[in-house]
Short mmCIF file of C-alpha atoms and ligand atoms in Angstrom, two decimals:
data_model
loop_
_atom_site.label_atom_id
_atom_site.label_comp_id
_atom_site.label_asym_id
_atom_site.label_seq_id
_atom_site.Cartn_x
_atom_site.Cartn_y
_atom_site.Cartn_z
CA MET O 1 64.60 91.51 104.40
CA GLU O 2 67.78 90.14 102.88
CA GLU O 3 70.84 92.36 103.10
CA VAL O 4 72.05 93.99 99.91
CA ILE O 5 75.80 94.07 99.36
CA LEU O 6 77.65 95.65 96.47
CA VAL O 7 81.16 94.26 95.90
CA LEU O 8 83.60 96.54 94.07
CA ASN O 9 86.98 95.74 92.59
CA SER O 10 88.39 99.07 91.43
CA GLY O 11 91.38 99.03 89.10
CA SER O 12 93.23 101.74 87.21
CA SER O 13 90.86 101.81 84.27
CA SER O 14 88.03 99.58 85.40
CA ILE O 15 85.51 98.96 88.16
CA LYS O 16 84.18 95.40 88.39
CA PHE O 17 81.00 95.05 90.42
CA THR O 18 78.65 92.39 91.72
CA LEU O 19 75.42 93.21 93.52
CA TYR O 20 74.13 90.57 95.94
CA SER O 21 70.81 90.16 97.68
CA GLY O 22 71.61 87.82 100.54
CA ALA O 23 74.08 85.31 99.10
CA ALA O 24 72.60 85.43 95.59
CA PRO O 25 74.29 87.52 92.88
CA GLN O 26 71.73 89.82 91.23
CA VAL O 27 73.82 91.90 88.87
CA ASP O 28 77.33 91.49 87.51
CA GLY O 29 79.30 93.85 85.37
CA GLN O 30 82.11 96.21 84.81
CA ILE O 31 82.95 99.69 83.74
CA SER O 32 86.07 99.53 81.60
CA GLY O 33 88.22 102.05 79.75
CA LEU O 34 87.97 104.73 82.46
CA GLY O 35 89.77 107.88 81.38
CA ALA O 36 90.01 106.69 77.77
CA LYS O 37 87.05 104.94 76.06
CA PRO O 38 84.72 104.18 78.96
CA ARG O 39 82.14 101.40 78.54
CA LEU O 40 79.57 99.84 80.80
CA SER O 41 78.59 96.17 80.67
CA LEU O 42 75.99 94.87 83.05
CA VAL O 43 74.07 91.60 83.19
CA SER O 44 71.28 90.79 85.61
CA SER O 45 70.91 87.20 86.71
CA VAL O 46 67.34 87.72 87.92
CA SER O 47 65.81 89.82 85.15
CA THR O 48 66.34 90.19 81.43
CA THR O 49 68.34 93.40 81.90
CA ARG O 50 71.51 93.58 79.85
CA VAL O 51 73.34 96.85 79.32
CA GLU O 52 76.26 97.28 76.97
CA ARG O 53 76.99 100.86 76.06
CA PRO O 54 79.76 103.44 75.86
CA LEU O 55 79.77 106.02 78.65
CA THR O 56 80.04 109.70 77.78
CA PRO O 57 83.50 111.20 78.45
CA ASP O 58 82.02 112.93 81.51
CA GLU O 59 80.39 109.75 82.88
CA GLY O 60 83.69 107.91 82.54
CA LYS O 61 85.98 110.70 83.68
CA THR O 62 86.50 109.49 87.25
CA HIS O 63 85.64 106.48 89.39
CA GLY O 64 83.07 108.70 91.16
CA ASN O 65 81.31 109.74 87.97
CA ALA O 66 81.24 106.13 86.77
CA LEU O 67 79.69 104.87 90.02
CA ALA O 68 77.14 107.67 89.97
CA THR O 69 76.14 106.55 86.47
CA LEU O 70 75.70 103.03 87.74
CA ILE O 71 73.40 103.85 90.65
CA PRO O 72 70.10 104.35 88.79
CA LEU O 73 70.63 101.05 86.97
CA LEU O 74 71.28 99.20 90.21
CA GLU O 75 68.29 100.91 91.86
CA THR O 76 66.03 99.69 89.08
CA GLU O 77 67.26 96.15 89.66
CA LEU O 78 66.85 96.49 93.44
CA GLY O 79 63.18 97.47 93.15
CA GLY O 80 63.06 99.70 96.24
CA LYS O 81 65.72 97.98 98.36
CA THR O 82 68.83 99.97 99.31
CA VAL O 83 72.50 98.99 99.42
CA ASP O 84 73.38 98.08 103.02
CA ALA O 85 77.11 97.68 102.51
CA VAL O 86 79.81 98.10 99.90
CA GLY O 87 82.67 95.59 100.12
CA HIS O 88 85.94 96.63 98.51
CA ARG O 89 88.75 94.40 97.33
CA VAL O 90 91.93 96.09 98.55
CA VAL O 91 95.26 94.78 97.36
CA HIS O 92 97.54 95.80 100.23
CA GLY O 93 96.79 95.64 103.93
CA GLY O 94 100.40 96.05 105.08
CA VAL O 95 101.45 94.65 108.46
CA SER O 96 98.45 95.82 110.47
CA PHE O 97 95.41 94.74 108.44
CA THR O 98 95.29 90.98 108.95
CA GLN O 99 91.48 90.80 108.77
CA PRO O 100 88.74 92.56 106.79
CA VAL O 101 87.68 95.87 108.39
CA ARG O 102 84.94 98.46 108.34
CA ILE O 103 86.32 101.58 106.67
CA ASP O 104 86.41 104.90 108.52
CA ASP O 105 88.57 107.99 108.02
CA LYS O 106 91.42 106.49 110.06
CA VAL O 107 91.42 103.24 108.05
CA LEU O 108 91.34 105.18 104.79
CA GLU O 109 94.35 107.22 105.90
CA GLU O 110 96.26 104.03 106.78
CA LEU O 111 95.42 102.48 103.40
CA GLY O 112 96.74 105.61 101.67
CA LYS O 113 100.12 105.12 103.35
CA LEU O 114 100.42 101.73 101.62
CA GLU O 115 100.07 103.20 98.10
CA PRO O 116 103.82 103.05 97.32
CA LEU O 117 103.76 99.30 98.00
CA ALA O 118 101.18 98.59 95.29
CA PRO O 119 101.25 101.55 92.89
CA LEU O 120 99.41 99.68 90.16
CA HIS O 121 96.41 98.85 92.37
CA GLN O 122 96.17 100.58 95.75
CA PRO O 123 95.51 104.16 94.54
CA HIS O 124 92.63 102.87 92.40
CA ASN O 125 91.22 100.73 95.22
CA ILE O 126 91.21 103.91 97.33
CA ALA O 127 89.61 105.95 94.54
CA GLY O 128 86.83 103.33 94.45
CA ILE O 129 86.34 103.56 98.23
CA THR O 130 86.22 107.36 98.20
CA ALA O 131 83.74 107.35 95.33
CA ALA O 132 81.54 104.72 96.99
CA ARG O 133 81.48 106.65 100.28
CA ASP O 134 80.20 109.71 98.39
CA VAL O 135 77.68 107.80 96.34
CA PHE O 136 76.40 105.47 99.11
CA PRO O 137 76.76 107.67 102.22
CA ASN O 138 74.50 105.47 104.36
CA ALA O 139 76.08 102.13 103.48
CA VAL O 140 78.73 100.40 105.59
CA GLN O 141 82.02 100.26 103.66
CA THR O 142 84.44 97.37 104.18
CA ALA O 143 87.94 96.58 102.97
CA CYS O 144 89.01 92.97 102.31
CA PHE O 145 92.72 92.50 101.70
CA ASP O 146 94.66 90.35 99.25
CA THR O 147 97.55 90.22 101.71
CA ALA O 148 95.57 89.04 104.76
CA PHE O 149 95.50 85.31 103.88
CA HIS O 150 99.30 85.22 104.01
CA ARG O 151 99.92 87.13 107.22
CA GLU O 152 100.46 84.02 109.34
CA HIS O 153 103.04 82.37 107.12
CA PRO O 154 106.37 81.39 108.70
CA TRP O 155 109.03 84.02 109.33
CA VAL O 156 111.44 82.49 106.78
CA ASN O 157 108.77 83.10 104.15
CA ASP O 158 108.01 86.56 105.50
CA THR O 159 111.46 88.12 105.48
CA PHE O 160 114.23 89.07 103.07
CA ALA O 161 117.87 88.61 104.02
CA LEU O 162 118.34 92.32 104.68
CA PRO O 163 119.32 94.03 107.92
CA ARG O 164 116.57 93.45 110.49
CA SER O 165 115.48 97.09 110.53
CA PHE O 166 113.90 96.65 107.08
CA TYR O 167 111.69 93.83 108.34
CA GLU O 168 110.68 95.92 111.34
CA GLU O 169 109.61 98.83 109.12
CA GLY O 170 107.46 96.51 107.00
CA VAL O 171 109.70 95.36 104.16
CA ARG O 172 108.28 91.83 104.10
CA ARG O 173 107.03 89.16 101.72
CA TYR O 174 103.34 89.98 101.94
CA GLY O 175 101.98 87.76 99.18
CA PHE O 176 98.84 88.69 97.22
CA HIS O 177 95.80 87.07 95.55
CA GLY O 178 94.75 86.08 99.09
CA LEU O 179 91.03 86.49 98.39
CA SER O 180 91.33 84.03 95.52
CA TYR O 181 93.30 81.52 97.65
CA GLU O 182 90.76 81.90 100.43
CA PHE O 183 87.95 81.06 98.00
CA ILE O 184 89.79 77.98 96.69
CA CYS O 185 90.44 76.76 100.25
CA SER O 186 86.82 77.31 101.29
CA HIS O 187 85.68 75.42 98.19
CA LEU O 188 88.01 72.52 99.03
CA LYS O 189 86.89 72.52 102.64
CA ALA O 190 83.24 72.30 101.58
CA THR O 191 83.60 69.80 98.76
CA ARG O 192 86.79 67.77 99.36
CA PRO O 193 87.63 68.12 103.08
CA ASP O 194 90.29 65.40 102.91
CA LEU O 195 92.21 67.42 100.32
CA TYR O 196 91.70 70.67 102.23
CA LYS O 197 93.65 69.18 105.13
CA GLY O 198 96.57 68.15 102.91
CA ARG O 199 99.50 69.72 101.08
CA VAL O 200 98.11 71.99 98.37
CA VAL O 201 99.64 74.29 95.78
CA VAL O 202 97.28 76.78 94.15
CA ALA O 203 98.36 78.41 90.88
CA HIS O 204 96.39 81.62 90.31
CA LEU O 205 97.24 82.38 86.69
CA GLY O 206 95.61 85.50 85.28
CA ASN O 207 96.94 88.87 84.16
CA GLY O 208 98.40 88.89 87.62
CA ALA O 209 99.85 85.49 88.50
CA SER O 210 101.11 83.88 91.66
CA MET O 211 101.29 80.55 93.42
CA CYS O 212 100.61 79.70 97.03
CA ALA O 213 101.68 76.73 99.15
CA VAL O 214 98.89 75.82 101.56
CA LEU O 215 99.03 73.35 104.43
CA ASN O 216 95.81 72.49 106.23
CA GLY O 217 94.11 75.59 104.83
CA GLN O 218 96.93 77.90 105.92
CA SER O 219 99.25 79.80 103.53
CA ILE O 220 102.85 78.91 104.25
CA GLY O 221 104.41 80.60 101.26
CA SER O 222 103.68 82.65 98.17
CA THR O 223 105.64 83.51 95.04
CA MET O 224 104.72 87.17 95.43
CA GLY O 225 106.67 89.30 97.85
CA PHE O 226 106.88 92.89 99.04
CA THR O 227 104.98 94.07 95.99
CA ALA O 228 102.91 92.29 93.37
CA LEU O 229 105.97 92.27 91.06
CA ASP O 230 107.77 89.19 92.38
CA GLY O 231 107.46 85.52 91.48
CA LEU O 232 105.90 84.36 88.23
CA PRO O 233 106.06 86.47 85.07
CA MET O 234 102.65 88.07 84.47
CA GLY O 235 100.79 89.86 81.70
CA THR O 236 102.94 92.98 81.96
CA ARG O 237 104.94 92.44 85.19
CA CYS O 238 108.38 90.90 85.23
CA GLY O 239 108.14 88.44 88.14
CA GLN O 240 111.34 87.32 89.87
CA LEU O 241 114.32 89.49 88.95
CA ASP O 242 117.87 89.79 90.19
CA PRO O 243 117.89 93.14 92.07
CA GLY O 244 121.20 93.82 90.34
CA VAL O 245 119.23 94.35 87.13
CA VAL O 246 117.43 97.27 88.76
CA LEU O 247 120.77 98.73 89.89
CA TYR O 248 122.05 98.35 86.32
CA MET O 249 119.01 100.17 84.92
CA LEU O 250 119.48 103.03 87.39
CA THR O 251 123.25 103.44 87.21
CA GLU O 252 124.31 102.28 83.74
CA LYS O 253 121.20 103.03 81.71
CA GLY O 254 120.45 106.28 83.57
CA MET O 255 116.77 105.39 83.91
CA THR O 256 114.70 107.29 86.46
CA PRO O 257 112.84 105.37 89.21
CA ASP O 258 109.57 106.16 87.40
CA GLU O 259 110.91 104.72 84.15
CA VAL O 260 112.10 101.56 85.91
CA SER O 261 108.74 101.22 87.65
CA ASP O 262 106.88 101.63 84.37
CA LEU O 263 109.09 99.05 82.69
CA LEU O 264 108.72 96.44 85.44
CA TYR O 265 104.97 96.89 86.03
CA ARG O 266 103.61 97.72 82.59
CA ASN O 267 106.01 96.62 79.88
CA SER O 268 107.56 93.36 81.03
CA GLY O 269 106.18 89.84 81.53
CA LEU O 270 104.42 88.18 78.59
CA LYS O 271 104.07 91.54 76.85
CA GLY O 272 107.74 92.44 77.19
CA LEU O 273 109.02 88.98 76.27
CA SER O 274 106.82 88.57 73.21
CA GLY O 275 106.93 92.20 72.11
CA LEU O 276 103.34 91.51 71.02
CA THR O 277 100.73 91.31 73.74
CA GLN O 278 100.03 90.35 77.33
CA ASP O 279 97.03 88.24 76.32
CA MET O 280 97.60 84.48 76.63
CA ARG O 281 94.86 83.66 74.11
CA THR O 282 96.54 85.79 71.44
CA LEU O 283 99.99 84.42 72.28
CA ALA O 284 98.78 80.82 72.10
CA ALA O 285 97.21 81.47 68.69
CA SER O 286 100.27 83.24 67.28
CA ASP O 287 102.92 81.53 65.15
CA ASP O 288 105.50 84.19 66.01
CA SER O 289 108.44 82.47 67.75
CA ARG O 290 108.59 85.24 70.39
CA ALA O 291 105.03 84.37 71.45
CA GLY O 292 106.08 80.74 71.87
CA GLU O 293 109.13 81.76 73.91
CA ALA O 294 107.04 83.95 76.21
CA ILE O 295 104.78 80.97 76.94
CA ASP O 296 107.88 78.76 77.42
CA TYR O 297 109.19 81.14 80.08
CA PHE O 298 105.79 81.40 81.81
CA VAL O 299 105.47 77.60 81.99
CA PHE O 300 109.11 77.16 83.05
CA ARG O 301 108.69 79.49 86.02
CA ILE O 302 105.46 77.81 87.14
CA ARG O 303 107.16 74.38 87.01
CA ARG O 304 110.14 75.68 88.95
CA GLU O 305 107.96 77.19 91.69
CA LEU O 306 105.84 74.03 91.81
CA GLY O 307 108.95 71.98 92.56
CA ALA O 308 110.11 74.47 95.19
CA MET O 309 106.71 74.53 96.89
CA ALA O 310 106.41 70.74 96.87
CA ALA O 311 109.81 70.64 98.62
CA VAL O 312 108.71 73.19 101.23
CA LEU O 313 105.45 71.31 101.83
CA GLY O 314 107.31 67.97 102.10
CA GLY O 315 105.34 66.54 99.15
CA LEU O 316 102.19 67.38 97.30
CA ASP O 317 98.60 66.08 97.51
CA THR O 318 96.75 68.60 95.36
CA LEU O 319 97.52 71.12 92.63
CA VAL O 320 94.77 73.63 91.81
CA PHE O 321 94.69 75.79 88.68
CA THR O 322 92.63 78.98 88.78
CA GLY O 323 92.51 82.51 87.24
CA GLY O 324 91.78 83.33 83.58
CA ILE O 325 94.69 81.28 82.25
CA GLY O 326 94.57 78.53 84.88
CA GLU O 327 90.85 77.99 84.32
CA ASN O 328 90.82 78.25 80.54
CA SER O 329 94.16 77.31 79.04
CA ALA O 330 94.37 73.52 78.62
CA LEU O 331 97.69 74.17 76.85
CA VAL O 332 99.33 75.82 79.87
CA ARG O 333 97.96 73.16 82.26
CA GLU O 334 99.21 70.39 79.98
CA ARG O 335 102.68 71.90 79.73
CA VAL O 336 102.96 72.57 83.47
CA CYS O 337 101.95 68.97 84.22
CA ALA O 338 104.10 67.26 81.54
CA ASN O 339 106.86 64.92 82.78
CA GLN O 340 106.09 65.38 86.45
CA ASP O 341 106.39 61.65 87.22
CA TRP O 342 109.03 62.40 89.88
CA LEU O 343 106.25 64.17 91.77
CA GLY O 344 103.72 61.42 91.12
CA LEU O 345 101.67 63.89 89.08
CA SER O 346 100.03 63.29 85.72
CA ILE O 347 96.87 64.52 84.03
CA GLU O 348 94.34 62.88 81.74
CA PRO O 349 94.40 64.74 78.37
CA ALA O 350 90.69 64.17 77.71
CA GLU O 351 89.73 65.47 81.17
CA ASN O 352 92.03 68.45 80.72
CA HIS O 353 89.94 69.52 77.71
CA SER O 354 86.57 68.57 79.16
CA GLY O 355 85.84 71.34 81.64
CA ALA O 356 85.93 68.82 84.50
CA GLU O 357 87.07 69.91 87.96
CA ARG O 358 89.40 66.94 88.41
CA ILE O 359 91.83 66.46 85.53
CA SER O 360 94.48 64.16 87.08
CA SER O 361 94.88 60.65 85.71
CA ASP O 362 93.80 57.61 87.73
CA GLN O 363 97.47 56.75 88.41
CA SER O 364 98.36 60.25 89.59
CA LYS O 365 99.16 60.47 93.31
CA VAL O 366 98.56 64.21 93.12
CA ASN O 367 95.01 65.45 92.57
CA VAL O 368 95.00 68.09 89.85
CA LEU O 369 91.93 70.33 89.95
CA VAL O 370 90.61 73.26 87.93
CA ILE O 371 88.48 75.52 90.13
CA PRO O 372 87.07 78.87 88.94
CA THR O 373 87.93 81.46 91.54
CA ASN O 374 85.41 83.89 93.02
CA GLU O 375 87.04 86.73 94.91
CA GLU O 376 83.78 88.70 94.95
CA GLU O 377 82.07 85.95 96.93
CA ILE O 378 84.79 86.09 99.60
CA VAL O 379 84.41 89.88 99.86
CA ARG O 380 80.64 89.40 100.17
CA ARG O 381 81.02 86.85 102.97
CA HIS O 382 83.41 89.05 104.95
CA THR O 383 81.23 92.11 104.42
CA SER O 384 78.15 90.23 105.55
CA ALA O 385 80.01 89.11 108.71
CA LEU O 386 81.12 92.69 109.43
CA LEU O 387 77.53 93.94 108.94
CA ALA O 388 76.31 91.36 111.44
CA ALA O 389 79.07 92.12 113.97
P1 ADP M 401 92.94 89.44 85.86
O1 ADP M 401 94.20 89.12 86.62
O2 ADP M 401 92.97 90.76 85.16
O3 ADP M 401 91.67 89.16 86.65
P2 ADP M 401 92.12 87.11 84.35
O4 ADP M 401 92.11 86.19 85.53
O5 ADP M 401 90.82 87.50 83.74
O6 ADP M 401 92.96 88.40 84.65
O7 ADP M 401 93.05 86.41 83.24
C1 ADP M 401 93.30 87.05 82.02
C2 ADP M 401 94.17 86.10 81.19
O8 ADP M 401 93.43 84.88 80.96
C3 ADP M 401 94.53 86.66 79.84
O9 ADP M 401 95.90 86.39 79.54
C4 ADP M 401 93.64 85.85 78.89
O10 ADP M 401 94.22 85.71 77.61
C5 ADP M 401 93.61 84.52 79.61
N1 ADP M 401 92.51 83.70 79.11
C6 ADP M 401 91.19 83.91 79.22
N2 ADP M 401 90.50 82.95 78.53
C7 ADP M 401 91.43 82.13 77.98
C8 ADP M 401 91.38 80.96 77.16
N3 ADP M 401 90.21 80.44 76.76
N4 ADP M 401 92.55 80.39 76.79
C9 ADP M 401 93.73 80.91 77.18
N5 ADP M 401 93.85 82.00 77.95
C10 ADP M 401 92.73 82.61 78.34
#
């Protein structure tokens, strides 16, 4: 019988899930608005089942209650089969978790120690794991890390210029979105092996956004650092910032560490710059000049990092756009790729709007691709391998 794997991506107010039988997705969905206005959306790809309903306040009170609500629906779809394993996306694996692992009490304790490094994500990833262990006590639980893909990158990309002791205690440039980059690389390897072996920059542009320089399938640098705050501006996160600004906030503005954290994680980025919203679709449709400036800054930082990464790679063969914005915003792709003749990069406007995978022009020396990411599939593959091990 084919193994059944449930992949969970637990965030602060949402749990995204995909249920697989073998390699085939059976059910996709999410519980959103946890703790506020909880809702369940679920779509089966093998039956006509579609669920779209509010959860009661009790059903949506905790991650555990929400998962418990989900079980009978999944059981109906499974028709008598049981869940063999639950694979969790975990944002931070620190120094020690360089590979996916089976979760036991010891692993869970270690993951808890990493919470301060990813306060926006890690506590919720752990809440999802704890809930899934209660709800599926007989299933194997695995953790797949967003940091793992970057753990082999060169020391100069792993360290900050601080006294060595900080590096030793784990203050490093971890890099994130590794499951997405791993999917893109595996897709390239399978479909365009010549490009996989080359110099690639992947731009994962979603609510969270980062870029990764990849050489022969191996991450050699990422725009994200110690936490998921660094690098590109994001929906609500600031991206690269002079650390002196944080000192100014603390000493001159009298802000508390919690206030600074809230500002940098939840009220900066596109939302902070525009004063309107974090949503790229809304910004692109707005005629408010602040919306335009927020997009200008987003594009400017991507272009700057692209140049830096091309320099580090010694040239560029392929640029991949992925994530909600990278996959869907022809406007952002067009603006990132404008006037990049120095790099030998140009795109074909018609292709850019067509939904094609390859959007570079015939003259372009750099292949420009749009590839939908699939982090869930990477978690499934790792979980399946751990089940078999
Ligand atoms: P997350 O990091 O939460 O997974 P996503 O990858 O789903 O985020 O990306 C969300 C972003 O993608 C939002 O800013 C949203 O506006 C943007 N987006 C989604 N569809 C489009 C579109 N058609 N055009 C422009 N932006 C889009």
